[in-house]
Amino acid sequence: MEVLGRLLGMLAVLLVGAGLRSTGALNATRTARLNAAAYYVALPALVFVGTYDQSIADLLSAELFVGSLIVLFATGTIAWIASRDRLSTDRRSVAIIQSYHSNLGYLGLPLVAATFDARVTAIASVLLGFVTLVQLPLTIVVLSSFGRADTDIGRELAALATNPVLLALLAGLAVGSVGATFPDGVAAGLDALGSLALPLALLCVGAALQIDADAVELEAVGSIVALKLCCMPLLAWAVFSALSVDGATFTAGVVMFGMPTAVSTYVYASELGGDAEFASLNVFATTVASVGSLFVLITLLG
């Protein structure tokens, strides 16, 4: 019941964000400030605290790396096949990217940190880092290939070099590799900042969600929800089981890949020629439905 309560609390904060946006209390400027606080402060602090006292050799295994790539590309391939001849070009590109592009940073890592132990959180931080390096470029390439908008792919990819989450991950792993220690007060302060990542992120996600009831296509939306919340974590379960990874790696991999579609896919779809309304609807649907699917996953994983 504790897990269910936590997930329902997550949904409640998400809906509060949506409600504050609808009343005008959380306007675009305030949402941008909250987003900046989560993206540049709270989430990097969470990543750093989760990795600075861990050795990279103990966290990053070949099985985790290979298994994650298999899950990512297998899900995208299934979505590409499933959407062929069923959706328009701008919707097909969105369907493909939203099947695999998970909300690992804003929801995945904070939820793992709030639910599991330090080792699972550290592995989830590493997974967040290298999967981001794969799924972001892949999303840009897919949308650019299908879309009609002109974009500088090189510029979009170069932005990864200044990604604060990746920089925090590299810093944490570097500190962990040399065995440096921090005063208790500093570590506690960073831990407190990291604990703000989930509520801040949920408010931002809620404020960004938009839904047009007239634009709902239940079959199309349902297929994306099924791919993202059922197919992808089941693939992760099968792949990591076949690779015989340890329990912490298995838990981190399955839960992280069970996250809903990232809100950033809506932004990329808007910029790169995808169907933005369709993308927003899918983000909303997968985020709300993930409360049930994550409850099942976390309960099964103990």
Short mmCIF file of C-alpha atoms in Angstrom, two decimals:
data_model
loop_
_atom_site.label_atom_id
_atom_site.label_comp_id
_atom_site.label_asym_id
_atom_site.label_seq_id
_atom_site.Cartn_x
_atom_site.Cartn_y
_atom_site.Cartn_z
CA MET A 1 0.00 0.00 0.00
CA GLU A 2 2.97 2.32 0.58
CA VAL A 3 3.94 2.08 -3.09
CA LEU A 4 0.36 2.75 -4.22
CA GLY A 5 0.16 5.74 -1.89
CA ARG A 6 3.40 7.15 -3.30
CA LEU A 7 2.20 6.73 -6.89
CA LEU A 8 -1.20 8.25 -6.13
CA GLY A 9 0.61 11.13 -4.47
CA MET A 10 2.66 11.51 -7.65
CA LEU A 11 -0.53 11.66 -9.71
CA ALA A 12 -2.02 14.20 -7.30
CA VAL A 13 0.97 16.56 -7.66
CA LEU A 14 0.80 16.09 -11.42
CA LEU A 15 -2.86 17.12 -11.43
CA VAL A 16 -2.08 20.06 -9.15
CA GLY A 17 0.39 21.27 -11.77
CA ALA A 18 -2.27 20.97 -14.46
CA GLY A 19 -4.79 22.77 -12.25
CA LEU A 20 -2.40 25.61 -11.44
CA ARG A 21 -1.78 26.07 -15.15
CA SER A 22 -5.49 26.16 -15.95
CA THR A 23 -6.08 28.83 -13.29
CA GLY A 24 -3.15 30.91 -14.47
CA ALA A 25 -1.26 30.55 -11.18
CA LEU A 26 1.43 28.55 -12.95
CA ASN A 27 1.91 30.55 -16.13
CA ALA A 28 4.60 30.04 -18.75
CA THR A 29 7.16 32.20 -16.93
CA ARG A 30 6.69 30.50 -13.56
CA THR A 31 6.68 27.06 -15.17
CA ALA A 32 9.96 27.90 -16.91
CA ARG A 33 11.49 28.91 -13.57
CA LEU A 34 10.31 25.72 -11.88
CA ASN A 35 11.61 23.71 -14.81
CA ALA A 36 15.00 25.43 -14.58
CA ALA A 37 15.18 24.70 -10.84
CA ALA A 38 14.42 21.03 -11.44
CA TYR A 39 16.65 20.66 -14.51
CA TYR A 40 19.69 22.67 -13.41
CA VAL A 41 19.64 22.20 -9.63
CA ALA A 42 17.50 19.43 -8.13
CA LEU A 43 17.99 16.67 -10.71
CA PRO A 44 21.79 17.15 -11.06
CA ALA A 45 22.04 17.12 -7.25
CA LEU A 46 20.10 13.85 -7.14
CA VAL A 47 22.35 12.29 -9.80
CA PHE A 48 25.53 13.47 -8.07
CA VAL A 49 24.46 12.27 -4.61
CA GLY A 50 23.50 8.90 -6.09
CA THR A 51 26.91 8.32 -7.69
CA TYR A 52 29.67 10.25 -5.89
CA ASP A 53 30.34 7.47 -3.37
CA GLN A 54 30.10 4.63 -5.90
CA SER A 55 32.72 3.11 -8.19
CA ILE A 56 31.82 3.17 -11.88
CA ALA A 57 33.17 -0.37 -12.19
CA ASP A 58 30.49 -1.52 -9.74
CA LEU A 59 27.69 0.34 -11.52
CA LEU A 60 28.22 0.08 -15.26
CA SER A 61 28.29 -3.44 -16.62
CA ALA A 62 28.41 -4.69 -20.18
CA GLU A 63 25.09 -6.45 -19.58
CA LEU A 64 23.39 -3.20 -18.51
CA PHE A 65 24.78 -1.33 -21.51
CA VAL A 66 23.97 -3.99 -24.11
CA GLY A 67 20.60 -4.86 -22.58
CA SER A 68 19.50 -1.23 -22.53
CA LEU A 69 20.38 -0.76 -26.20
CA ILE A 70 18.48 -3.92 -27.13
CA VAL A 71 15.36 -2.75 -25.26
CA LEU A 72 15.54 0.75 -26.71
CA PHE A 73 15.97 -0.22 -30.36
CA ALA A 74 13.64 -3.23 -30.18
CA THR A 75 10.80 -1.06 -28.87
CA GLY A 76 11.40 1.57 -31.55
CA THR A 77 11.45 -1.10 -34.26
CA ILE A 78 8.17 -2.61 -33.05
CA ALA A 79 6.59 0.87 -33.09
CA TRP A 80 7.92 1.51 -36.61
CA ILE A 81 6.34 -1.73 -37.86
CA ALA A 82 3.08 -1.24 -35.95
CA SER A 83 2.56 2.31 -37.23
CA ARG A 84 3.32 1.58 -40.87
CA ASP A 85 0.37 2.27 -43.19
CA ARG A 86 -1.78 3.20 -40.18
CA LEU A 87 -0.78 6.77 -39.37
CA SER A 88 0.10 9.91 -41.29
CA THR A 89 3.80 10.75 -41.60
CA ASP A 90 3.82 13.40 -38.87
CA ARG A 91 1.96 11.11 -36.47
CA ARG A 92 4.02 8.06 -37.33
CA SER A 93 7.26 9.80 -36.37
CA VAL A 94 5.70 10.82 -33.04
CA ALA A 95 4.40 7.29 -32.43
CA ILE A 96 7.88 5.85 -32.97
CA ILE A 97 9.77 8.21 -30.67
CA GLN A 98 7.15 8.13 -27.93
CA SER A 99 7.24 4.35 -27.78
CA TYR A 100 10.85 4.31 -26.51
CA HIS A 101 11.71 7.84 -25.28
CA SER A 102 11.18 7.45 -21.54
CA ASN A 103 10.86 10.08 -18.83
CA LEU A 104 14.00 8.82 -17.11
CA GLY A 105 15.13 12.09 -15.57
CA TYR A 106 12.05 13.88 -14.28
CA LEU A 107 10.10 10.83 -13.15
CA GLY A 108 12.28 7.73 -13.42
CA LEU A 109 15.31 8.53 -11.28
CA PRO A 110 13.43 10.50 -8.58
CA LEU A 111 10.86 7.71 -8.23
CA VAL A 112 13.59 5.05 -8.02
CA ALA A 113 15.42 7.13 -5.40
CA ALA A 114 12.24 7.46 -3.34
CA THR A 115 11.40 3.76 -3.57
CA PHE A 116 14.59 1.69 -3.68
CA ASP A 117 18.00 1.61 -1.99
CA ALA A 118 21.16 3.58 -2.79
CA ARG A 119 22.68 0.97 -5.10
CA VAL A 120 19.56 0.74 -7.30
CA THR A 121 19.47 4.54 -7.42
CA ALA A 122 23.14 4.74 -8.44
CA ILE A 123 22.65 2.23 -11.26
CA ALA A 124 19.53 4.11 -12.38
CA SER A 125 21.63 7.31 -12.50
CA VAL A 126 24.17 5.66 -14.77
CA LEU A 127 21.41 4.21 -16.94
CA LEU A 128 19.86 7.67 -17.20
CA GLY A 129 23.16 9.07 -18.45
CA PHE A 130 24.01 6.70 -21.25
CA VAL A 131 20.42 6.08 -22.38
CA THR A 132 19.98 9.86 -22.69
CA LEU A 133 23.04 9.91 -24.95
CA VAL A 134 21.25 7.40 -27.19
CA GLN A 135 17.57 8.28 -27.09
CA LEU A 136 17.94 12.06 -27.56
CA PRO A 137 19.98 11.83 -30.80
CA LEU A 138 17.76 8.99 -32.01
CA THR A 139 14.62 11.07 -31.42
CA ILE A 140 16.09 14.06 -33.27
CA VAL A 141 17.11 11.90 -36.23
CA VAL A 142 13.73 10.12 -36.46
CA LEU A 143 11.71 13.35 -36.34
CA SER A 144 14.04 15.08 -38.79
CA SER A 145 13.79 12.16 -41.21
CA PHE A 146 9.98 12.10 -41.17
CA GLY A 147 9.27 15.76 -40.51
CA ARG A 148 9.05 18.71 -42.84
CA ALA A 149 10.84 21.22 -40.61
CA ASP A 150 14.39 22.31 -41.32
CA THR A 151 16.67 21.80 -38.34
CA ASP A 152 20.36 21.85 -37.53
CA ILE A 153 20.89 18.31 -36.25
CA GLY A 154 24.49 19.09 -35.33
CA ARG A 155 23.40 21.97 -33.10
CA GLU A 156 20.79 19.83 -31.37
CA LEU A 157 23.31 17.06 -30.73
CA ALA A 158 25.99 19.50 -29.55
CA ALA A 159 23.60 20.66 -26.82
CA LEU A 160 24.15 17.29 -25.12
CA ALA A 161 27.65 18.47 -24.16
CA THR A 162 26.14 21.03 -21.78
CA ASN A 163 23.38 18.80 -20.40
CA PRO A 164 23.50 19.42 -16.61
CA VAL A 165 22.37 15.89 -15.76
CA LEU A 166 25.14 14.32 -17.81
CA LEU A 167 27.70 16.72 -16.35
CA ALA A 168 26.53 15.84 -12.81
CA LEU A 169 26.79 12.14 -13.64
CA LEU A 170 30.35 12.53 -14.93
CA ALA A 171 31.30 14.56 -11.85
CA GLY A 172 29.77 12.00 -9.50
CA LEU A 173 31.50 9.07 -11.20
CA ALA A 174 34.82 10.96 -11.23
CA VAL A 175 34.58 11.65 -7.49
CA GLY A 176 33.57 8.07 -6.82
CA SER A 177 36.50 6.74 -8.85
CA VAL A 178 39.10 8.62 -6.78
CA GLY A 179 37.33 7.90 -3.50
CA ALA A 180 36.97 11.53 -2.43
CA THR A 181 34.66 12.34 0.47
CA PHE A 182 32.45 15.31 1.27
CA PRO A 183 31.61 16.89 4.64
CA ASP A 184 28.36 15.56 6.03
CA GLY A 185 26.75 18.99 5.78
CA VAL A 186 27.51 19.28 2.06
CA ALA A 187 26.23 15.77 1.32
CA ALA A 188 23.08 16.42 3.36
CA GLY A 189 22.46 19.69 1.55
CA LEU A 190 22.82 18.06 -1.86
CA ASP A 191 20.55 15.23 -0.74
CA ALA A 192 17.90 17.77 0.32
CA LEU A 193 18.13 19.48 -3.07
CA GLY A 194 17.83 16.13 -4.81
CA SER A 195 14.68 15.31 -2.86
CA LEU A 196 12.99 18.29 -4.54
CA ALA A 197 13.49 16.78 -8.01
CA LEU A 198 10.31 14.67 -8.07
CA PRO A 199 7.76 17.25 -6.81
CA LEU A 200 9.24 20.02 -8.96
CA ALA A 201 9.30 17.78 -12.01
CA LEU A 202 5.72 16.61 -11.46
CA LEU A 203 4.47 20.19 -11.23
CA CYS A 204 6.30 21.04 -14.47
CA VAL A 205 4.99 17.96 -16.25
CA GLY A 206 1.45 18.71 -15.11
CA ALA A 207 1.73 22.32 -16.26
CA ALA A 208 2.98 21.18 -19.68
CA LEU A 209 0.29 18.59 -20.33
CA GLN A 210 -2.40 19.58 -22.79
CA ILE A 211 -5.32 17.56 -24.08
CA ASP A 212 -7.83 18.23 -26.81
CA ALA A 213 -10.74 15.81 -26.43
CA ASP A 214 -11.73 16.30 -30.07
CA ALA A 215 -8.31 15.11 -31.22
CA VAL A 216 -8.40 11.79 -29.34
CA GLU A 217 -7.93 8.66 -31.46
CA LEU A 218 -8.30 5.84 -28.98
CA GLU A 219 -6.68 3.19 -31.16
CA ALA A 220 -3.58 5.28 -31.94
CA VAL A 221 -3.15 6.52 -28.37
CA GLY A 222 -3.86 3.08 -26.93
CA SER A 223 -1.16 1.49 -29.07
CA ILE A 224 1.44 3.95 -27.79
CA VAL A 225 0.37 3.44 -24.17
CA ALA A 226 0.64 -0.33 -24.69
CA LEU A 227 4.07 -0.08 -26.31
CA LYS A 228 5.48 2.30 -23.73
CA LEU A 229 4.04 0.93 -20.51
CA CYS A 230 3.63 -2.79 -21.33
CA CYS A 231 5.89 -3.80 -24.19
CA MET A 232 9.00 -1.86 -23.16
CA PRO A 233 9.19 -2.99 -19.50
CA LEU A 234 8.34 -6.57 -20.53
CA LEU A 235 11.18 -6.46 -23.05
CA ALA A 236 13.46 -5.10 -20.32
CA TRP A 237 12.36 -7.89 -17.97
CA ALA A 238 13.07 -10.56 -20.63
CA VAL A 239 16.38 -9.09 -21.82
CA PHE A 240 17.88 -8.47 -18.38
CA SER A 241 16.70 -11.90 -17.23
CA ALA A 242 18.40 -13.50 -20.23
CA LEU A 243 21.60 -11.57 -19.46
CA SER A 244 21.50 -12.77 -15.82
CA VAL A 245 22.19 -9.34 -14.31
CA ASP A 246 22.26 -8.83 -10.55
CA GLY A 247 19.12 -7.85 -8.66
CA ALA A 248 19.88 -4.13 -8.37
CA THR A 249 20.64 -3.81 -12.09
CA PHE A 250 17.51 -5.77 -12.98
CA THR A 251 15.32 -3.57 -10.77
CA ALA A 252 16.81 -0.31 -12.04
CA GLY A 253 16.53 -1.39 -15.69
CA VAL A 254 12.95 -2.64 -15.57
CA VAL A 255 11.57 0.28 -13.55
CA MET A 256 13.39 2.95 -15.57
CA PHE A 257 12.17 1.49 -18.87
CA GLY A 258 8.66 1.30 -17.41
CA MET A 259 8.46 5.10 -17.17
CA PRO A 260 5.93 7.06 -19.26
CA THR A 261 6.85 9.02 -22.37
CA ALA A 262 9.07 12.04 -21.75
CA VAL A 263 7.49 15.50 -21.94
CA SER A 264 10.46 16.58 -24.08
CA THR A 265 9.07 14.51 -26.95
CA TYR A 266 6.27 17.05 -27.24
CA VAL A 267 8.84 19.84 -27.50
CA TYR A 268 10.87 18.02 -30.13
CA ALA A 269 7.74 17.12 -32.10
CA SER A 270 6.73 20.80 -32.11
CA GLU A 271 10.15 21.92 -33.33
CA LEU A 272 10.91 19.17 -35.83
CA GLY A 273 7.68 18.72 -37.79
CA GLY A 274 5.79 16.08 -35.79
CA ASP A 275 2.15 16.26 -34.76
CA ALA A 276 2.43 18.30 -31.54
CA GLU A 277 -1.18 17.79 -30.41
CA PHE A 278 -0.87 14.05 -30.85
CA ALA A 279 2.42 14.12 -28.93
CA SER A 280 0.90 16.07 -26.03
CA LEU A 281 -2.04 13.67 -25.80
CA ASN A 282 0.27 10.66 -25.67
CA VAL A 283 2.40 12.21 -22.93
CA PHE A 284 -0.75 12.81 -20.89
CA ALA A 285 -2.11 9.29 -21.48
CA THR A 286 1.13 7.45 -20.68
CA THR A 287 1.80 9.58 -17.60
CA VAL A 288 -1.63 8.98 -16.08
CA ALA A 289 -1.71 5.28 -17.02
CA SER A 290 1.80 4.77 -15.60
CA VAL A 291 0.42 5.07 -12.05
CA GLY A 292 -1.20 1.66 -12.51
CA SER A 293 1.58 0.04 -14.53
CA LEU A 294 4.33 1.24 -12.18
CA PHE A 295 2.39 -0.03 -9.18
CA VAL A 296 2.35 -3.49 -10.78
CA LEU A 297 6.05 -3.33 -11.70
CA ILE A 298 7.25 -2.10 -8.32
CA THR A 299 5.05 -4.62 -6.47
CA LEU A 300 6.42 -7.48 -8.56
CA LEU A 301 9.98 -6.28 -7.96
CA GLY A 302 9.43 -5.97 -4.23
#
